[in-house]
Coordinates of C-alpha atoms and ligand atoms in Angstrom, one line a residue:
M1 CA 75.7 82.2 95.1
P2 CA 73.3 84.5 93.3
A3 CA 74.9 87.6 91.9
N4 CA 74.7 90.5 94.3
T5 CA 74.2 93.7 92.5
H6 CA 74.2 96.0 95.6
S7 CA 77.3 98.1 95.0
V8 CA 78.6 101.0 97.0
T9 CA 80.1 104.3 95.9
P10 CA 83.0 105.8 97.8
A11 CA 80.8 109.0 98.3
N12 CA 78.5 107.0 100.7
N13 CA 81.4 106.7 103.2
N14 CA 80.9 108.6 106.5
G15 CA 83.7 106.8 108.3
L16 CA 83.7 104.6 111.4
V17 CA 85.5 106.4 114.2
D18 CA 85.9 104.9 117.7
A19 CA 85.8 106.6 121.1
F20 CA 89.6 107.2 121.0
G21 CA 89.4 109.0 117.6
R22 CA 90.7 106.0 115.6
T23 CA 89.2 105.6 112.1
I24 CA 88.3 102.0 111.4
N25 CA 88.8 101.3 107.7
Y26 CA 90.2 97.7 107.7
L27 CA 88.0 94.6 108.2
R28 CA 89.5 91.2 108.6
V29 CA 87.0 88.4 108.0
S30 CA 87.5 84.8 109.0
V31 CA 85.3 83.1 106.4
T32 CA 85.6 79.6 107.9
D33 CA 86.9 78.1 111.1
R34 CA 87.9 74.9 109.2
C35 CA 91.3 74.2 107.9
D36 CA 93.2 71.4 106.0
F37 CA 96.2 71.9 108.3
R38 CA 96.6 71.6 112.1
C39 CA 99.5 73.9 112.9
V40 CA 100.7 73.1 116.4
Y41 CA 100.6 76.8 117.7
C42 CA 97.1 77.3 116.2
M43 CA 95.0 74.2 116.7
A44 CA 94.8 71.0 118.6
E45 CA 95.0 68.0 116.3
N46 CA 91.5 66.8 117.3
M47 CA 89.6 70.1 116.7
S48 CA 85.9 70.2 116.7
F49 CA 84.5 72.7 114.2
L50 CA 81.3 74.7 114.2
P51 CA 78.0 73.3 113.0
K52 CA 77.0 74.8 109.6
S53 CA 73.9 76.5 111.0
E54 CA 76.1 78.8 113.1
V55 CA 78.3 79.8 110.3
L56 CA 77.3 82.8 108.1
T57 CA 76.2 81.9 104.6
L58 CA 78.2 83.5 101.8
E59 CA 75.2 85.7 101.1
E60 CA 75.2 86.8 104.8
L61 CA 79.0 87.4 104.6
D62 CA 78.5 89.5 101.5
R63 CA 75.8 91.6 103.3
L64 CA 78.0 92.2 106.3
C65 CA 81.1 93.1 104.3
T66 CA 79.1 95.4 102.1
A67 CA 77.6 97.1 105.2
F68 CA 81.2 97.8 106.4
I69 CA 82.3 99.0 103.0
E70 CA 79.4 101.4 103.0
K71 CA 80.5 102.8 106.3
G72 CA 84.0 103.5 105.1
V73 CA 86.0 100.2 105.3
H74 CA 88.3 100.3 102.3
K75 CA 90.5 97.3 103.0
L76 CA 89.2 93.8 103.4
R77 CA 91.3 90.7 104.2
L78 CA 89.9 87.2 104.0
T79 CA 91.4 84.8 106.4
G80 CA 90.3 81.8 108.6
G81 CA 90.7 78.8 109.2
E82 CA 91.8 78.4 105.7
P83 CA 89.8 80.7 103.5
L84 CA 90.4 78.8 100.3
V85 CA 88.9 75.5 101.6
R86 CA 85.4 77.1 102.1
K87 CA 83.1 75.8 99.4
N88 CA 82.4 78.4 96.6
I89 CA 84.6 81.0 98.3
M90 CA 85.6 82.2 94.8
G91 CA 82.0 83.1 94.2
F92 CA 82.1 85.3 97.3
I93 CA 85.4 86.8 96.2
R94 CA 84.1 87.6 92.8
G95 CA 81.1 89.2 94.4
M96 CA 83.4 91.4 96.6
S97 CA 85.3 92.5 93.4
R98 CA 82.3 94.7 92.5
H99 CA 83.4 97.0 95.4
L100 CA 86.9 97.2 93.9
E101 CA 85.4 98.1 90.6
S102 CA 83.3 100.9 92.1
G103 CA 86.3 102.3 94.0
A104 CA 84.6 101.8 97.4
L105 CA 87.1 99.1 98.3
R106 CA 90.8 99.8 97.7
E107 CA 92.2 96.5 98.6
L108 CA 90.9 92.9 98.8
A109 CA 93.6 90.7 100.3
I110 CA 93.8 87.1 101.6
T111 CA 95.9 85.2 104.1
T112 CA 96.3 81.6 103.2
N113 CA 98.3 78.5 104.1
G114 CA 98.9 78.1 100.3
S115 CA 97.5 74.6 100.0
Q116 CA 94.9 75.5 97.4
L117 CA 96.8 78.4 95.7
H118 CA 97.8 76.3 92.7
R119 CA 94.0 76.0 91.9
F120 CA 93.0 79.5 92.6
A121 CA 95.9 81.9 92.0
E122 CA 94.8 83.0 88.5
E123 CA 91.2 83.5 89.5
L124 CA 92.2 85.5 92.5
Y125 CA 94.1 87.9 90.3
D126 CA 91.2 88.0 87.9
C127 CA 88.9 89.1 90.8
G128 CA 91.2 92.0 91.7
V129 CA 93.2 90.5 94.5
R130 CA 96.8 91.8 94.1
R131 CA 98.5 90.9 97.4
I132 CA 98.4 87.7 99.3
N133 CA 100.0 86.6 102.6
V134 CA 101.2 83.0 102.6
S135 CA 102.0 81.4 106.0
L136 CA 105.2 79.3 105.8
D137 CA 107.4 78.7 108.8
T138 CA 110.1 76.5 107.4
L139 CA 111.6 75.4 104.0
D140 CA 112.3 71.9 105.2
A141 CA 109.6 69.4 104.1
D142 CA 109.9 67.2 107.2
K143 CA 109.7 70.1 109.6
F144 CA 106.9 71.6 107.6
K145 CA 105.0 68.4 108.1
H146 CA 105.8 68.5 111.8
I147 CA 104.6 72.0 112.4
T148 CA 101.5 71.9 110.2
R149 CA 100.8 68.2 111.1
W150 CA 98.9 67.7 107.8
G151 CA 100.6 70.0 105.3
D152 CA 102.6 69.2 102.2
L153 CA 105.4 71.6 101.5
N154 CA 105.6 70.7 97.8
K155 CA 102.0 71.6 97.2
V156 CA 102.4 74.9 99.0
M157 CA 105.6 75.7 97.0
R158 CA 103.7 75.0 93.8
G159 CA 100.9 77.3 95.0
I160 CA 103.4 80.1 95.7
E161 CA 104.9 79.7 92.3
A162 CA 101.5 79.8 90.6
A163 CA 100.6 82.9 92.6
Q164 CA 103.8 84.7 91.5
K165 CA 103.2 83.7 87.9
A166 CA 99.6 85.0 88.1
G167 CA 101.0 88.4 89.1
L168 CA 100.2 88.4 92.8
K169 CA 102.5 90.1 95.2
I170 CA 103.5 87.7 97.9
K171 CA 104.3 88.2 101.6
I172 CA 105.4 85.2 103.6
N173 CA 104.3 85.1 107.2
A174 CA 106.3 82.9 109.6
V175 CA 105.6 82.3 113.2
A176 CA 108.9 82.3 115.2
V177 CA 108.8 79.1 117.3
K178 CA 111.5 78.4 119.9
G179 CA 113.6 75.4 119.1
F180 CA 111.9 74.9 115.8
N181 CA 112.8 77.6 113.2
D182 CA 115.1 79.9 115.2
G183 CA 118.2 78.5 113.4
E184 CA 116.5 78.9 110.0
I185 CA 115.2 82.4 109.9
A186 CA 118.2 83.9 108.1
D187 CA 117.8 81.3 105.3
L188 CA 114.1 82.0 105.1
L189 CA 114.9 85.7 104.8
R190 CA 117.4 85.1 102.0
W191 CA 115.0 82.8 100.2
C192 CA 112.1 85.2 100.4
H193 CA 114.0 88.3 99.3
S194 CA 115.7 86.4 96.5
H195 CA 112.2 85.6 95.1
E196 CA 110.9 89.1 95.8
Y197 CA 108.6 88.0 98.6
G198 CA 108.3 90.1 101.7
L199 CA 108.8 88.3 105.0
T200 CA 107.0 89.0 108.3
L201 CA 107.8 87.2 111.5
I202 CA 105.1 86.7 114.1
E203 CA 105.5 86.1 117.8
T204 CA 103.3 83.2 119.1
M205 CA 100.1 84.5 120.7
P206 CA 98.3 82.8 123.6
M207 CA 95.0 82.1 121.8
G208 CA 93.0 78.9 122.2
E209 CA 93.8 75.5 123.7
I210 CA 96.5 73.6 121.9
D211 CA 98.3 70.3 122.7
G212 CA 101.3 71.4 124.6
D213 CA 102.7 74.4 126.5
R214 CA 102.9 77.8 124.8
A215 CA 105.8 78.9 126.9
D216 CA 107.8 76.2 125.2
Q217 CA 107.0 77.8 121.8
Y218 CA 107.5 81.5 122.6
L219 CA 110.5 83.1 121.0
P220 CA 110.7 86.8 121.5
L221 CA 111.4 88.7 118.2
S222 CA 113.8 90.9 120.0
Q223 CA 116.0 87.8 120.3
V224 CA 115.5 87.0 116.6
R225 CA 116.5 90.5 115.7
Q226 CA 119.7 90.3 117.7
T227 CA 120.7 87.1 116.0
L228 CA 119.8 88.4 112.5
S229 CA 121.8 91.6 113.2
E230 CA 125.0 89.4 113.2
Q231 CA 124.5 88.7 109.5
F232 CA 122.3 91.6 108.2
T233 CA 122.1 95.3 108.5
L234 CA 118.5 96.1 109.6
E235 CA 117.3 99.6 109.2
D236 CA 114.0 100.6 110.9
L237 CA 111.4 102.0 108.5
S238 CA 108.9 104.6 109.6
E239 CA 106.0 103.1 107.7
R240 CA 103.0 102.0 109.7
T241 CA 100.0 99.9 108.6
G242 CA 97.7 100.6 111.6
G243 CA 98.5 97.1 112.8
P244 CA 101.0 95.3 115.0
A245 CA 103.7 95.1 112.3
R246 CA 106.9 97.1 112.3
Y247 CA 109.1 97.0 109.2
M248 CA 112.8 97.3 108.5
L249 CA 114.9 97.3 105.4
V250 CA 117.5 94.6 105.1
K251 CA 120.4 96.4 103.5
E252 CA 122.1 93.2 102.1
T253 CA 119.0 91.9 100.3
G254 CA 117.2 95.2 99.6
G255 CA 114.0 93.5 100.9
K256 CA 111.6 94.3 103.7
L257 CA 111.3 92.4 106.9
G258 CA 108.3 92.8 109.3
F259 CA 108.0 92.0 112.9
I260 CA 104.6 91.4 114.5
T261 CA 105.0 91.6 118.2
P262 CA 101.4 91.7 119.6
M263 CA 102.5 90.9 123.1
S264 CA 103.8 94.5 123.4
H265 CA 101.3 97.4 123.4
N266 CA 103.1 99.6 121.0
F267 CA 100.5 99.5 118.2
C268 CA 97.1 99.9 119.8
E269 CA 97.1 103.8 119.5
D270 CA 96.9 103.6 115.7
C271 CA 94.8 100.4 115.4
N272 CA 92.5 100.8 112.4
R273 CA 90.9 97.3 112.3
V274 CA 88.2 95.1 113.5
R275 CA 87.7 91.3 113.0
L276 CA 84.7 89.4 112.0
T277 CA 84.4 85.7 112.7
C278 CA 82.6 83.2 110.4
T279 CA 79.7 83.2 112.9
G280 CA 79.2 87.0 112.6
Q281 CA 80.8 87.9 115.9
L282 CA 82.7 91.2 115.6
Y283 CA 85.8 91.4 117.7
M284 CA 87.1 94.9 118.2
C285 CA 90.5 93.8 119.5
L286 CA 92.5 90.6 118.8
G287 CA 93.6 90.4 122.4
Q288 CA 90.2 91.0 124.2
E289 CA 87.1 89.0 124.6
G290 CA 84.7 91.9 123.9
K291 CA 82.5 91.2 120.8
V292 CA 79.2 92.2 119.3
D293 CA 76.8 89.6 117.6
L294 CA 76.2 90.9 114.1
R295 CA 74.6 87.6 113.0
A296 CA 71.7 88.1 115.4
A297 CA 71.3 91.7 114.1
L298 CA 71.4 90.3 110.5
R299 CA 69.1 87.2 111.0
N300 CA 66.6 88.7 113.4
S301 CA 65.6 91.8 111.4
E302 CA 64.6 92.6 107.9
G303 CA 66.0 96.1 107.3
P304 CA 69.5 97.5 107.9
F305 CA 68.6 99.4 111.1
A306 CA 69.5 96.6 113.6
L307 CA 72.8 95.9 111.8
D308 CA 73.7 99.6 111.6
T309 CA 73.0 100.0 115.3
A310 CA 75.0 96.9 116.2
I311 CA 78.0 98.1 114.1
A312 CA 77.9 101.5 115.7
T313 CA 77.7 100.0 119.2
A314 CA 80.7 97.8 118.4
I315 CA 82.9 100.6 117.1
A316 CA 81.9 102.8 120.0
N317 CA 83.1 100.1 122.4
K318 CA 86.4 99.3 120.7
P319 CA 88.9 99.0 123.6
K320 CA 91.9 101.1 123.9
G321 CA 94.3 98.2 123.9
H322 CA 95.0 94.6 125.0
D323 CA 97.0 92.7 127.5
F324 CA 98.4 89.4 126.3
V325 CA 100.6 87.4 128.7
I326 CA 102.6 84.2 128.3
D327 CA 104.4 82.9 131.3
R328 CA 104.9 79.6 133.1
E329 CA 103.1 80.7 136.2
Q330 CA 100.0 81.8 134.4
T331 CA 97.8 78.7 134.0
Q332 CA 95.0 80.4 132.1
I333 CA 95.4 81.1 128.4
S334 CA 94.9 84.8 127.8
V335 CA 92.3 84.6 125.1
G336 CA 90.1 81.5 125.0
R337 CA 89.2 81.5 121.3
H338 CA 91.5 80.0 118.6
M339 CA 93.3 82.2 116.1
S340 CA 91.4 80.4 113.4
M341 CA 88.2 82.1 114.8
T342 CA 89.4 85.6 114.2
G343 CA 92.1 84.8 111.7
G344 CA 95.0 86.6 113.2
Ligands
SAM1 N1 95.1 79.5 107.4 C1 95.6 80.7 107.0 C2 97.1 80.8 107.3 O1 97.6 80.0 108.0 O2 97.7 81.7 106.7 C3 94.9 81.9 107.6 C4 94.5 81.8 109.1 S1 95.9 81.7 110.2 C5 95.0 81.7 111.7 C6 96.6 83.4 110.1 C7 97.9 83.5 110.7 O3 97.9 83.3 112.1 C8 99.0 82.6 110.2 O4 100.1 83.3 109.6 C9 99.4 81.7 111.4 O5 100.7 81.4 111.3 C10 99.1 82.7 112.5 N2 98.9 82.1 113.8 C11 98.0 81.1 114.1 N3 98.0 80.8 115.4 C12 98.9 81.7 116.0 C13 99.3 81.9 117.3 N4 98.9 81.3 118.4 N5 100.3 82.9 117.5 C14 100.7 83.6 116.4 N6 100.3 83.5 115.2 C15 99.4 82.5 114.9
SF4_2 FE1 95.1 76.3 109.6 FE2 96.3 78.7 109.3 FE3 95.8 77.7 111.8 FE4 97.7 76.6 110.3 S1 97.6 78.7 111.1 S2 96.0 75.5 111.4 S3 96.9 76.8 108.3 S4 94.3 78.3 110.2

C-alpha cells in the first residue's frame, strides 16, 4: 500500500452527535469477512465469502477511517472475519498509526482469534497497538477444535504468549455456550487472571445462518453469574465503556470480569459506536438492519462531499436501540447478516 500522508490533528474534530445526543467516537471496522476458523456460533462450515470487487481496498479503508477520525472518532477497533488473515493488513495498521502519532486517535485496538498473533504481535506493538482482544472459549484442545472447527489451540496459545511478551495488554473474549463451556468458565477465569488477562464473557447473539439451532447454544449470563458466585465474590464496577459490557471485580483473583449481554437493552442509551463492514456498509446498531452505503459515496465521487453527507446521514439515523430475540418459537433469525460482517 502506498504511504498515506494525510494526517489529522485533534483540533479538526467537531464531533459526531446523533439524534439522541450520543457522541459517536468509536468505530469498529470489519476489515475482511474471511476467516481461518469456522466457529459454530458464528459461521456455517461451508461459508461463501464476498468477491474481491465488493470488498474495500486497504486504501479505501484508510480513507474511510481517516474521515471518521477527522470527525471525532478517537478509538478504532479492527475486527472481522479474522483481521490478521487479510493480505497486507499490517501495512494498513502502520498507516493508521500516523493518527496515533498526531494524537487524533487515542486507541487502535484489534479483536483476533489469535491464530496469526505469533507472527504479528511485535509489529502490532510497534505500530502503537497496546490492547488486543483474543477470542478463546475453552482451554481444552479437543473442545477448541470442536467449537472453532478448524482452529489449533497450541498455535493460539503461542500467539497469546508472544503478544504478552511484546507488551500487549490482553483481554480474552469467551462466548458462553450451553452444554459446551458452562462447566469450564471458573477455570477459564482463574487461568486468565493468573496470567493478568482480563476476561469478558459474551452471550450468543442471533446473527446469520449457522448449522444448528441457536436456542441450543444460548446460555444466559445471569445463570453463569449465579454459578460463579458459588466460588467467587463478584463486585459490580461502575465503569462503562459505551458498549454492552458490564464489569465486575473478582475479589479472590483481583482481576476484572466483563459480561456482554446484548440481548438486554441496558446499554443502548450510552452507545458510542458504529460499525463498518469490509464492503463499506456502515451499521449504526449491531442489532438492527439499518445501514448506509459509504462505498458508493467513496467510489462514485471525487471529493469528500458525498462521503461527508453519507456519514452525517448515517449518524443522524442511528436508532435508539435494538431488539434481539432467541426463542424456539421464533423461526426467523433476528439479524440476517453474520457477526463476521460487522465484527461483533
Ligand atoms: N475473528 C475474530 C475473533 O474471533 O475474535 C474477530 C471477529 S469475531 C466475529 C468477534 C467476536 O464475536 C468473537 O469474540 C466471537 O466469539 C464473537 N461472536 C461471533 N459470533 C457470535 C454470536 N453469534 N454471538 C455472540 N458472539 C459472537
Ligand atoms: Fe472467525 Fe472470529 Fe467468527 Fe470464529 S468468531 S469464525 S474466529 S470471525
